[in-house]
mmCIF file of C-alpha atoms in Angstrom:
data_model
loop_
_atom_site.group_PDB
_atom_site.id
_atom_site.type_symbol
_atom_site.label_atom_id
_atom_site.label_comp_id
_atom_site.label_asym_id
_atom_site.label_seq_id
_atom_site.Cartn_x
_atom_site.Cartn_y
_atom_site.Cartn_z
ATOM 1 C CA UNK A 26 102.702 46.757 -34.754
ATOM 2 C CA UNK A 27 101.111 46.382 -38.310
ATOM 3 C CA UNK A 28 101.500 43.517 -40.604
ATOM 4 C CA UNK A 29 104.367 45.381 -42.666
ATOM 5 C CA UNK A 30 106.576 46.237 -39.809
ATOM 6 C CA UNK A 31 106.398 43.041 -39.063
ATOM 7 C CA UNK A 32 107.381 41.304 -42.062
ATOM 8 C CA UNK A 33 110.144 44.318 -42.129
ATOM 9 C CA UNK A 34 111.286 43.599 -38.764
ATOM 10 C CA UNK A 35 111.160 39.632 -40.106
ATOM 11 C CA UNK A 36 112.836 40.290 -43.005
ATOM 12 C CA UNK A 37 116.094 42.224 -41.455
ATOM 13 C CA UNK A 38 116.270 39.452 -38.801
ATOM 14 C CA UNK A 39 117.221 36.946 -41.794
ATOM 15 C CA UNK A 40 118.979 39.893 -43.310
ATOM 16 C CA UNK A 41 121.563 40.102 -40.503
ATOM 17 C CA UNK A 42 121.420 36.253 -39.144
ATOM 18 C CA UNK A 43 122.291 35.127 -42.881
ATOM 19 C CA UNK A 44 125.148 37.874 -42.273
ATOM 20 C CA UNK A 45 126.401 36.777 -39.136
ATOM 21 C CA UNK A 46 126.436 33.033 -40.375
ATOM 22 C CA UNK A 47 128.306 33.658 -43.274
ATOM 23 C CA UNK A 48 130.733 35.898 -41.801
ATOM 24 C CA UNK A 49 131.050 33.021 -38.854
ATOM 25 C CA UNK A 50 131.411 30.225 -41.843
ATOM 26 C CA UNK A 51 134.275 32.658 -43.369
ATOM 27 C CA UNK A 52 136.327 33.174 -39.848
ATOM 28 C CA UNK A 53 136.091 29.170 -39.532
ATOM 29 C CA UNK A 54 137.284 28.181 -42.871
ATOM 30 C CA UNK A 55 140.397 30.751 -42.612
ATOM 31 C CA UNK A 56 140.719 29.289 -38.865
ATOM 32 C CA UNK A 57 141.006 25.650 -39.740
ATOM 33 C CA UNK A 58 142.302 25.839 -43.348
ATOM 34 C CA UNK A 59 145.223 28.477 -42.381
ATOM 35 C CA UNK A 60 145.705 27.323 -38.895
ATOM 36 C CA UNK A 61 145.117 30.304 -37.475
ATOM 37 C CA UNK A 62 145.139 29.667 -33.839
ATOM 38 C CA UNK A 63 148.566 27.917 -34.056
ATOM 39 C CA UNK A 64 149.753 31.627 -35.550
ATOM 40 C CA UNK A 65 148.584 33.559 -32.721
ATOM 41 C CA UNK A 66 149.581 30.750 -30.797
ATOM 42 C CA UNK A 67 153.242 30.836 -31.403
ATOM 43 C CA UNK A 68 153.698 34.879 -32.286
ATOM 44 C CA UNK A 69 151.322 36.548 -29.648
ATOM 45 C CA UNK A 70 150.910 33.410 -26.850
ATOM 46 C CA UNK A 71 146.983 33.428 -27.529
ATOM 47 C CA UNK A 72 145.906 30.078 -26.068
ATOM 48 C CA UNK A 73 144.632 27.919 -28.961
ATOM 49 C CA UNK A 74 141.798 26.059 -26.583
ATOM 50 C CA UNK A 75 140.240 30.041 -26.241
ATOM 51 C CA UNK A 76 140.668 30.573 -29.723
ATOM 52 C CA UNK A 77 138.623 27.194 -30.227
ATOM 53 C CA UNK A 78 136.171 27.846 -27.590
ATOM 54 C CA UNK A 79 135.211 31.246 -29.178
ATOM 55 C CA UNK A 80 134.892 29.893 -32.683
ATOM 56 C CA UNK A 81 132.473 27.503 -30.894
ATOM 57 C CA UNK A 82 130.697 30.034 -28.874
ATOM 58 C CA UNK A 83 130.346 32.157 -32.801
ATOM 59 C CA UNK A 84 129.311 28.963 -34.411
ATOM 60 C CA UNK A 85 127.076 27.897 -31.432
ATOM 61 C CA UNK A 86 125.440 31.122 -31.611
ATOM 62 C CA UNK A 87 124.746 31.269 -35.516
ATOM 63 C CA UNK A 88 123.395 27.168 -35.617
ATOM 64 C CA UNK A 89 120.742 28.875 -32.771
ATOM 65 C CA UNK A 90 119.678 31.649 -34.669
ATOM 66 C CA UNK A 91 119.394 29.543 -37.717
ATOM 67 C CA UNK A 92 117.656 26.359 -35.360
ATOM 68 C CA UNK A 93 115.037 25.543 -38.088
ATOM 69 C CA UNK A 94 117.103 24.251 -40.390
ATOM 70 C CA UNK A 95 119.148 22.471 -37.702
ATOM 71 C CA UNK A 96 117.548 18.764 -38.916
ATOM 72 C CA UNK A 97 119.575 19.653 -41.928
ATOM 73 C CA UNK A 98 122.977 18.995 -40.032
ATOM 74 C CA UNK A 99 121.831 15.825 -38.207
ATOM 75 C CA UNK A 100 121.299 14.252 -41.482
ATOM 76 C CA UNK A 101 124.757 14.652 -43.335
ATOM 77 C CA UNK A 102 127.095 11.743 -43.714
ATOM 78 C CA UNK A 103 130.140 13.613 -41.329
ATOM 79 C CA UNK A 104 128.015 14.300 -38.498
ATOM 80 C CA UNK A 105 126.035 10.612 -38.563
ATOM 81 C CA UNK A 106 129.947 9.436 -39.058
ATOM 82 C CA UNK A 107 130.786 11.385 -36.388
ATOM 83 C CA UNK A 108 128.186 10.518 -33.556
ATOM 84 C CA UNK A 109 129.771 6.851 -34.262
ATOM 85 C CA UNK A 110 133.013 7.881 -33.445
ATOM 86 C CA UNK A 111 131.995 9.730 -30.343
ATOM 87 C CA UNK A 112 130.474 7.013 -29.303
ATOM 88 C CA UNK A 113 133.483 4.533 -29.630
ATOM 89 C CA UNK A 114 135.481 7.324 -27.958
ATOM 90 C CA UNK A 115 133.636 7.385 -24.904
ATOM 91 C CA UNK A 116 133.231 3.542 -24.853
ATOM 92 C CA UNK A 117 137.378 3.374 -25.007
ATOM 93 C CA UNK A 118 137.404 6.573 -22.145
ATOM 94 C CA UNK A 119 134.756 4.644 -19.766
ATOM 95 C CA UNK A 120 137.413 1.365 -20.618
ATOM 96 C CA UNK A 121 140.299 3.566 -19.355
ATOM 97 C CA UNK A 122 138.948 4.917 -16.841
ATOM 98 C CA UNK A 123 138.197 1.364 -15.471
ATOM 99 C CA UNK A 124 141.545 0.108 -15.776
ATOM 100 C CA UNK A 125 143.349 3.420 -14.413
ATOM 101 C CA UNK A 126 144.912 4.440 -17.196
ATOM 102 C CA UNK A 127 145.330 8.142 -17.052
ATOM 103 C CA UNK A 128 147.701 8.285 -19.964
ATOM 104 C CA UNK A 129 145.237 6.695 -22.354
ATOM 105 C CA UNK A 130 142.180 8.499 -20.453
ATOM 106 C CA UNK A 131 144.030 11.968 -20.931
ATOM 107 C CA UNK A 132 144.634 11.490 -24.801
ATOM 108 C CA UNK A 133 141.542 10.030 -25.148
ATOM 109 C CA UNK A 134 139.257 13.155 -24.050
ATOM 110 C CA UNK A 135 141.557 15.392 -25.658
ATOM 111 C CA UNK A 136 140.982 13.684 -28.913
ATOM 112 C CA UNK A 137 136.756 14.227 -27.959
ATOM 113 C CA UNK A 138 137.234 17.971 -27.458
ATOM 114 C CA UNK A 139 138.807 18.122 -31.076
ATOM 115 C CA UNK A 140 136.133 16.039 -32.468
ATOM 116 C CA UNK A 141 133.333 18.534 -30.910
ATOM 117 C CA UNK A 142 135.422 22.069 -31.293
ATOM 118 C CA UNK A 143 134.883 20.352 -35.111
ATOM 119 C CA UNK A 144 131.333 19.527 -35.019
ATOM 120 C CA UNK A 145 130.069 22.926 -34.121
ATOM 121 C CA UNK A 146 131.849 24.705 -37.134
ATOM 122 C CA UNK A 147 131.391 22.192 -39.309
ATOM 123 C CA UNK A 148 127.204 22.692 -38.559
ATOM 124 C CA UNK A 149 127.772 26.386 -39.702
ATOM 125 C CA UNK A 150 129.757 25.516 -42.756
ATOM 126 C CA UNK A 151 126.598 23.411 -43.797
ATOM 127 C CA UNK A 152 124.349 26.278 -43.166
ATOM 128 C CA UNK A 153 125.989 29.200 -44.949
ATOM 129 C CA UNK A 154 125.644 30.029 -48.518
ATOM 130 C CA UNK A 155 126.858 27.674 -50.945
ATOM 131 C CA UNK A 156 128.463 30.157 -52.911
ATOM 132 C CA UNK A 157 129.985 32.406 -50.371
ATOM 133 C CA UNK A 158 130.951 28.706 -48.904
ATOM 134 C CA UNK A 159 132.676 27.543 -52.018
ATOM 135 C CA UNK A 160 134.297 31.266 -53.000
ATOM 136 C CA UNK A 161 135.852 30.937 -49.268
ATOM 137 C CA UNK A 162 137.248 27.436 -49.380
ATOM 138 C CA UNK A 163 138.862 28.081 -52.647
ATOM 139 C CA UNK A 164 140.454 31.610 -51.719
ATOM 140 C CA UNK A 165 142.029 29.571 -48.490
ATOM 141 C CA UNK A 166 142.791 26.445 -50.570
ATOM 142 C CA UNK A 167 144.875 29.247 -53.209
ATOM 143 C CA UNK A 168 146.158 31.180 -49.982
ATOM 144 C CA UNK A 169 147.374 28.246 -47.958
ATOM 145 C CA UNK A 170 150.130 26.929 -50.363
ATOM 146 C CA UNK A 171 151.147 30.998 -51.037
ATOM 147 C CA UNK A 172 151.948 31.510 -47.469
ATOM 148 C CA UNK A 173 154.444 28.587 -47.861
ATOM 149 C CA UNK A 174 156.011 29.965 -50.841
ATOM 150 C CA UNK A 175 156.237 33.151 -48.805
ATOM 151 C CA UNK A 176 157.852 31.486 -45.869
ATOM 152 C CA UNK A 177 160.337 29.604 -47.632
ATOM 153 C CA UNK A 178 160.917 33.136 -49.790
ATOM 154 C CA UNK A 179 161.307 35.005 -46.243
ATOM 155 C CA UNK A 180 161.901 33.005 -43.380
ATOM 156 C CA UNK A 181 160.781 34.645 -40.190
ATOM 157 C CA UNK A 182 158.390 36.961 -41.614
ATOM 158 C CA UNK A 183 155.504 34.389 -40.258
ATOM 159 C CA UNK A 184 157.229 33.383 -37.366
ATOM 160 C CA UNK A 185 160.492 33.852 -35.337
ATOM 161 C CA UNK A 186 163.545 31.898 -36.919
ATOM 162 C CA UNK A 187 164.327 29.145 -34.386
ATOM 163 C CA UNK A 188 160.882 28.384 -33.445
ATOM 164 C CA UNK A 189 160.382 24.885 -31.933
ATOM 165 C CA UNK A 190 159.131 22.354 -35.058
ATOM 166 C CA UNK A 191 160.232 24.616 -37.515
ATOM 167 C CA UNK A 192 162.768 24.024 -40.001
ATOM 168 C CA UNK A 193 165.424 26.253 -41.822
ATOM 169 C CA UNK A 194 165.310 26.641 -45.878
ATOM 170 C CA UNK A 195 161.881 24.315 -45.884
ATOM 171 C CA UNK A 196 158.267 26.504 -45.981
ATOM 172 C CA UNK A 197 155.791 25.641 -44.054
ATOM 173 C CA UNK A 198 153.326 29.191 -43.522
ATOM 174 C CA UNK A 199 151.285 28.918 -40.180
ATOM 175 C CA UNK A 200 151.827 25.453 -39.770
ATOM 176 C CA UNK A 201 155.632 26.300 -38.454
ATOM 177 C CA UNK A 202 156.316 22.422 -39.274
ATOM 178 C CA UNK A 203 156.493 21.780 -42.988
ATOM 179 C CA UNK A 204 155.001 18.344 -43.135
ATOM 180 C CA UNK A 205 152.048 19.448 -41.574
ATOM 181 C CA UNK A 206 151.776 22.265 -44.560
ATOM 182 C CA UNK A 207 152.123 20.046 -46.642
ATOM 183 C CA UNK A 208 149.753 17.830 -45.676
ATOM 184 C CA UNK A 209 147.233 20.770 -45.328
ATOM 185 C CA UNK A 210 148.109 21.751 -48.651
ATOM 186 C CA UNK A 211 146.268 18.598 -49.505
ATOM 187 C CA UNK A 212 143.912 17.905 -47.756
ATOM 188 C CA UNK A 213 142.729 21.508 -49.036
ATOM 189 C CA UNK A 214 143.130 20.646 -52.340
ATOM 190 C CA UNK A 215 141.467 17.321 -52.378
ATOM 191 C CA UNK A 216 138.327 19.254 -50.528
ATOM 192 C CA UNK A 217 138.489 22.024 -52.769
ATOM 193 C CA UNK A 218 138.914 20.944 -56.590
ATOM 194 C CA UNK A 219 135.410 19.362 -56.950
ATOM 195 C CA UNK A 220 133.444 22.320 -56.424
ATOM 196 C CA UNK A 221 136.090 24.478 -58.458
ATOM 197 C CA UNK A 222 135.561 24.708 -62.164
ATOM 198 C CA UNK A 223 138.055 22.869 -64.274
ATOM 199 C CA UNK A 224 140.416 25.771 -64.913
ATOM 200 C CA UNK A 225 140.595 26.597 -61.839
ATOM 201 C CA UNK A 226 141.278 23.282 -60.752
ATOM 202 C CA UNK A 227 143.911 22.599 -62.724
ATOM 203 C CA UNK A 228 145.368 26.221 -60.938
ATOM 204 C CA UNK A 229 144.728 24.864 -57.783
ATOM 205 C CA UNK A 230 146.787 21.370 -58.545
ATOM 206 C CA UNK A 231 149.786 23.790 -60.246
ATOM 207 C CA UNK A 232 149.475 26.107 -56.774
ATOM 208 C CA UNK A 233 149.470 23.736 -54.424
ATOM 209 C CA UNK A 234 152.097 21.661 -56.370
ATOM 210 C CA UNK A 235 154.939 24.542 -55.796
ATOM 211 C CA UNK A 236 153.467 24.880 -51.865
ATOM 212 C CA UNK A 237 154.456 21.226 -51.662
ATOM 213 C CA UNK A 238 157.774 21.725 -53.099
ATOM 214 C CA UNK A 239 158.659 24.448 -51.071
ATOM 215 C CA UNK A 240 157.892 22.749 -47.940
ATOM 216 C CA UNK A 241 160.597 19.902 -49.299
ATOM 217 C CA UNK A 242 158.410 16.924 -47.757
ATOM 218 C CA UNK A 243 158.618 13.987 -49.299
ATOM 219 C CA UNK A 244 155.614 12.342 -48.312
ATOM 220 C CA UNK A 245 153.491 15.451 -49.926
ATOM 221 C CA UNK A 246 155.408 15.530 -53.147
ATOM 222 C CA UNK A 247 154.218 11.609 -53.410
ATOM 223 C CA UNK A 248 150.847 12.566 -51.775
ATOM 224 C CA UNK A 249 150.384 15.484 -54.683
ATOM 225 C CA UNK A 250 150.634 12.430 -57.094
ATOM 226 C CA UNK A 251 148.022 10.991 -55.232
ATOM 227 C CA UNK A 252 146.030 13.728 -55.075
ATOM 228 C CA UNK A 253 146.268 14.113 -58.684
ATOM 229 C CA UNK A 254 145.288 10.230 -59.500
ATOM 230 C CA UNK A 255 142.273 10.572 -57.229
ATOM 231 C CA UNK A 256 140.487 13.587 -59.127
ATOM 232 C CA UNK A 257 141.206 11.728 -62.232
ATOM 233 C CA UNK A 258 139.181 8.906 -60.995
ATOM 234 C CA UNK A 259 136.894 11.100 -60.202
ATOM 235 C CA UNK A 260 136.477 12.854 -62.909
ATOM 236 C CA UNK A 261 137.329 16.244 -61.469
ATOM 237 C CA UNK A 262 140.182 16.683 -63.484
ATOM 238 C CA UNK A 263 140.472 15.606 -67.066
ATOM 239 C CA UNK A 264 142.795 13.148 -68.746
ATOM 240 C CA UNK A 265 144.697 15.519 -70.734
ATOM 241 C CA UNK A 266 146.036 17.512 -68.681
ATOM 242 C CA UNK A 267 147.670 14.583 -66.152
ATOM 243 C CA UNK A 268 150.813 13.886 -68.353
ATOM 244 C CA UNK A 269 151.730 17.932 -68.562
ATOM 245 C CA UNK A 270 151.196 18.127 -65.015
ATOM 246 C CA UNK A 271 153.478 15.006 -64.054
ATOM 247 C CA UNK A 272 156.071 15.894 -66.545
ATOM 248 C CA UNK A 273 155.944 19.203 -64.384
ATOM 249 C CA UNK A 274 156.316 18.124 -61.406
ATOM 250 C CA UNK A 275 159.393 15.377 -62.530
ATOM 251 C CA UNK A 276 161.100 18.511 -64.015
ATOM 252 C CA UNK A 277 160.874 21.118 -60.658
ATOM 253 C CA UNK A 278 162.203 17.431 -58.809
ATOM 254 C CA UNK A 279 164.907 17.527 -61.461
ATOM 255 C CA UNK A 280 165.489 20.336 -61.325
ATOM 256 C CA UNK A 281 165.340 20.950 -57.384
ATOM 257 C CA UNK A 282 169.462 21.007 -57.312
ATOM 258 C CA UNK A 283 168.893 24.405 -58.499
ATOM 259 C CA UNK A 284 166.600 25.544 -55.837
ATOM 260 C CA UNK A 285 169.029 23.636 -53.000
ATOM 261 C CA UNK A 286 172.140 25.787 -54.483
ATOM 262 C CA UNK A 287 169.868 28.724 -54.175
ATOM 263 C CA UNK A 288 169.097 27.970 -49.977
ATOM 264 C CA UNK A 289 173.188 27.494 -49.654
ATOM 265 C CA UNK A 290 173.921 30.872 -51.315
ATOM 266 C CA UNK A 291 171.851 32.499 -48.782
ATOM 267 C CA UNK A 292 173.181 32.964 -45.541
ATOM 268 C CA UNK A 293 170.268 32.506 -43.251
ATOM 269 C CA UNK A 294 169.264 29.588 -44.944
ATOM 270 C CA UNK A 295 173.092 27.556 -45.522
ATOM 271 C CA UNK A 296 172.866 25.473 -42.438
ATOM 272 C CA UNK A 297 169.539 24.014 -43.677
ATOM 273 C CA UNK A 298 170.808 23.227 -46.892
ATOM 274 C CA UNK A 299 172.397 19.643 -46.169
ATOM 275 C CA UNK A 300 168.818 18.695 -44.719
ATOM 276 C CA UNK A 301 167.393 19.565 -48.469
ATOM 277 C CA UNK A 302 170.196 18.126 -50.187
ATOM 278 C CA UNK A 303 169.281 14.486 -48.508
ATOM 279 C CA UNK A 304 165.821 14.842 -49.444
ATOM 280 C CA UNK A 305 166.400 15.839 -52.718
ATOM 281 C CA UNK A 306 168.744 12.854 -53.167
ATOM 282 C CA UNK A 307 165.367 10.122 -52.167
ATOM 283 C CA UNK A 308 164.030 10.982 -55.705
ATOM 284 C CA UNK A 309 167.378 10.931 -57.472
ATOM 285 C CA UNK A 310 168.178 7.481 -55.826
ATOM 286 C CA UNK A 311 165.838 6.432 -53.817
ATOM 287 C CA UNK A 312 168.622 6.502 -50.641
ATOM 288 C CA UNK A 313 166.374 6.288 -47.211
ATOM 289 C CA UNK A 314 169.462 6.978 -45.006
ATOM 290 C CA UNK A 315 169.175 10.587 -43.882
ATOM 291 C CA UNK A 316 168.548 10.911 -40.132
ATOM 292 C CA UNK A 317 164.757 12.109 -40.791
ATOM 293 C CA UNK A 318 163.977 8.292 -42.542
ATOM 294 C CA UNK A 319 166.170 7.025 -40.237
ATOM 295 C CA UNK A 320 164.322 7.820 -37.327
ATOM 296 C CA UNK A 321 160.887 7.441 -38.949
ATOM 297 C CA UNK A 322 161.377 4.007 -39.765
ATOM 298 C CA UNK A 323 162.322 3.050 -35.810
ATOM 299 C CA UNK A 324 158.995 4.496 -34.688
ATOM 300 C CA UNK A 325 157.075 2.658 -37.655
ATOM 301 C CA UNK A 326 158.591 -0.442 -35.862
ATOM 302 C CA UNK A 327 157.813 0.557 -32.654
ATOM 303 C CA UNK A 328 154.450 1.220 -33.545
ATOM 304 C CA UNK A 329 153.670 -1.895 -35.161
ATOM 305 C CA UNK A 330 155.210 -3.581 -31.835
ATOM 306 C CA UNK A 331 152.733 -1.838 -30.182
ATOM 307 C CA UNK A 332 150.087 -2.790 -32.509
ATOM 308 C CA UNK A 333 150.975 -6.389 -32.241
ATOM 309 C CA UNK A 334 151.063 -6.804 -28.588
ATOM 310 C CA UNK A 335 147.273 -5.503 -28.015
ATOM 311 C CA UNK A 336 145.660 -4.617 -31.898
ATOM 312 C CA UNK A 337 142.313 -3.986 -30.370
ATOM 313 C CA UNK A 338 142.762 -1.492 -27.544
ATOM 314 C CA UNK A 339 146.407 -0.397 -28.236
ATOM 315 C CA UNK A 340 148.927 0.144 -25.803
#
């Protein structure tokens, strides 16, 4: 073989492991951002620990071919952070395991196998273009908060009406429950805006805003506002633009009577409307007495019960 085949040969080997690494860092991002396994999951009955164990086996496979550049994982803050936690994990599982507690043991390693289904696509996200990277994030970041929109618009086109967690007239896209969209909705956006330019973050804010509000969770209206305040302290969204997007957001809240009267005048939606109308009524009045709060504040008490009786292992 001569000199230039071989740096051909060499140079389509990058060609098509830089290929397969992006496409890998693509399929992860959708998985995790869009929670995709929890789709397939509850519409076709694909097992979300296969679905996790081939996005490992993909990302597995692409960290291998790309092994040179492997030192550049091991030194990034989330995987240092995450050896830590490992560690503490497995110090808590060997403590279980010595005291018999299979209920604590059981959570325990389930917890670990999340942690390292994460590690492995997280190595591949580090490795993959920064561009394609960042053009990926923000297209799932823009297409997260649409889906909810979508599924409060048409309920049941994502999933079958009555699923278990789901709830009528609220949005919540492949999550099926809509705090956890919600709270996806954020997290995305939090990740997202800093590498974004500042239009587009400022889209992405306005975007994921209405996602929020059509998933009628109250903690991720308040966490939006959070959200917001951060990047300002940041500096990843400017000053000037906070007070039009608060006075916004207080006018859809306002205004969310409107959107309630529009669930009740649909007939698939009606019986969900008296769940809205209660949340609604926490930022009108502040009232806390809906069954949802309710019950929410007896397992805050529990918990800190819990907490109390043994703060360093738990219970």
């Amino acid at each position: 073989m001569t000199s230039n085949s071989i740096k051909y040969y060499d140079k389509n080997v990058r060609y098509w492991s830089f290929l397969y690494l992006n496409i890998v860092g693509i399929f992860s991002i959708a998985s995790l951002i869009l929670n995709i396994p929890n789709f397939l999951s509850v519409n076709y009955n694909f097992p979300p620990v296969l679905f996790y164990s081939i996005l490992s086996l993909l990302c597995f496979t692409a960290i291998v071919i790309h092994g040179n550049k492997f030192r550049i994982v091991l030194t990034q803050p989330f995987f240092i952070w995450a050896i830590f936690v490992i560690i503490i994990y497995y110090i808590h599982l060997l403590i279980s395991y010595i005291t018999y507690s299979e209920r604590v043991s059981s959570t325990i390693a389930i917890d670990l196998m999340i942690i390292l289904a994460a590690l492995l696509p997280a190595a591949a996200l580090t490795l993959m273009d920064r561009r394609v990277k960042h053009a990926s994030l923000a297209v799932a970041a823009l297409l997260l908060p649409a889906l909810i929109v979508l599924d409060f618009v048409r309920p049941g086109l994502l999933y079958p009406l009555g699923t278990e967690g789901a709830v009528l007239g609220r949005g919540a896209a492949t999550f099926i429950n809509p705090n956890g969209a919600g709270e996806a909705a954020l997290l995305a956006t939090l990740l997202v805006a800093p590498i974004l330019p500042p239009r587009w973050r400022i889209i992405l804010l306005v975007v994921s805003g209405i996602g929020v509000l059509a998933t009628f969770s109250r903690a991720a209206m308040l966490g939006w506002g959070l959200v917001l305040l951060i990047l300002v302290y940041a500096g990843a969204v400017s000053k000037k633009v906070v007070g039009s997007l608060f006075i916004g957001a207080v006018s859809i809240v306002a205004f969310s009577a409107v959107i309630v009267t529009y669930v009740a005048g649909r007939e698939d939606l009606a019986e969900g409307a008296e769940n809205l109308v209660g949340r609604i009524n926490f930022f009108q009045s502040g009232s806390l007495e809906d069954a949802s709060s309710l019950e929410r504040l007896y397992v805050l008490e529990a918990g800190i019960e819990m907490f109390a009786e043994n703060p360093i292992l738990g219970g």
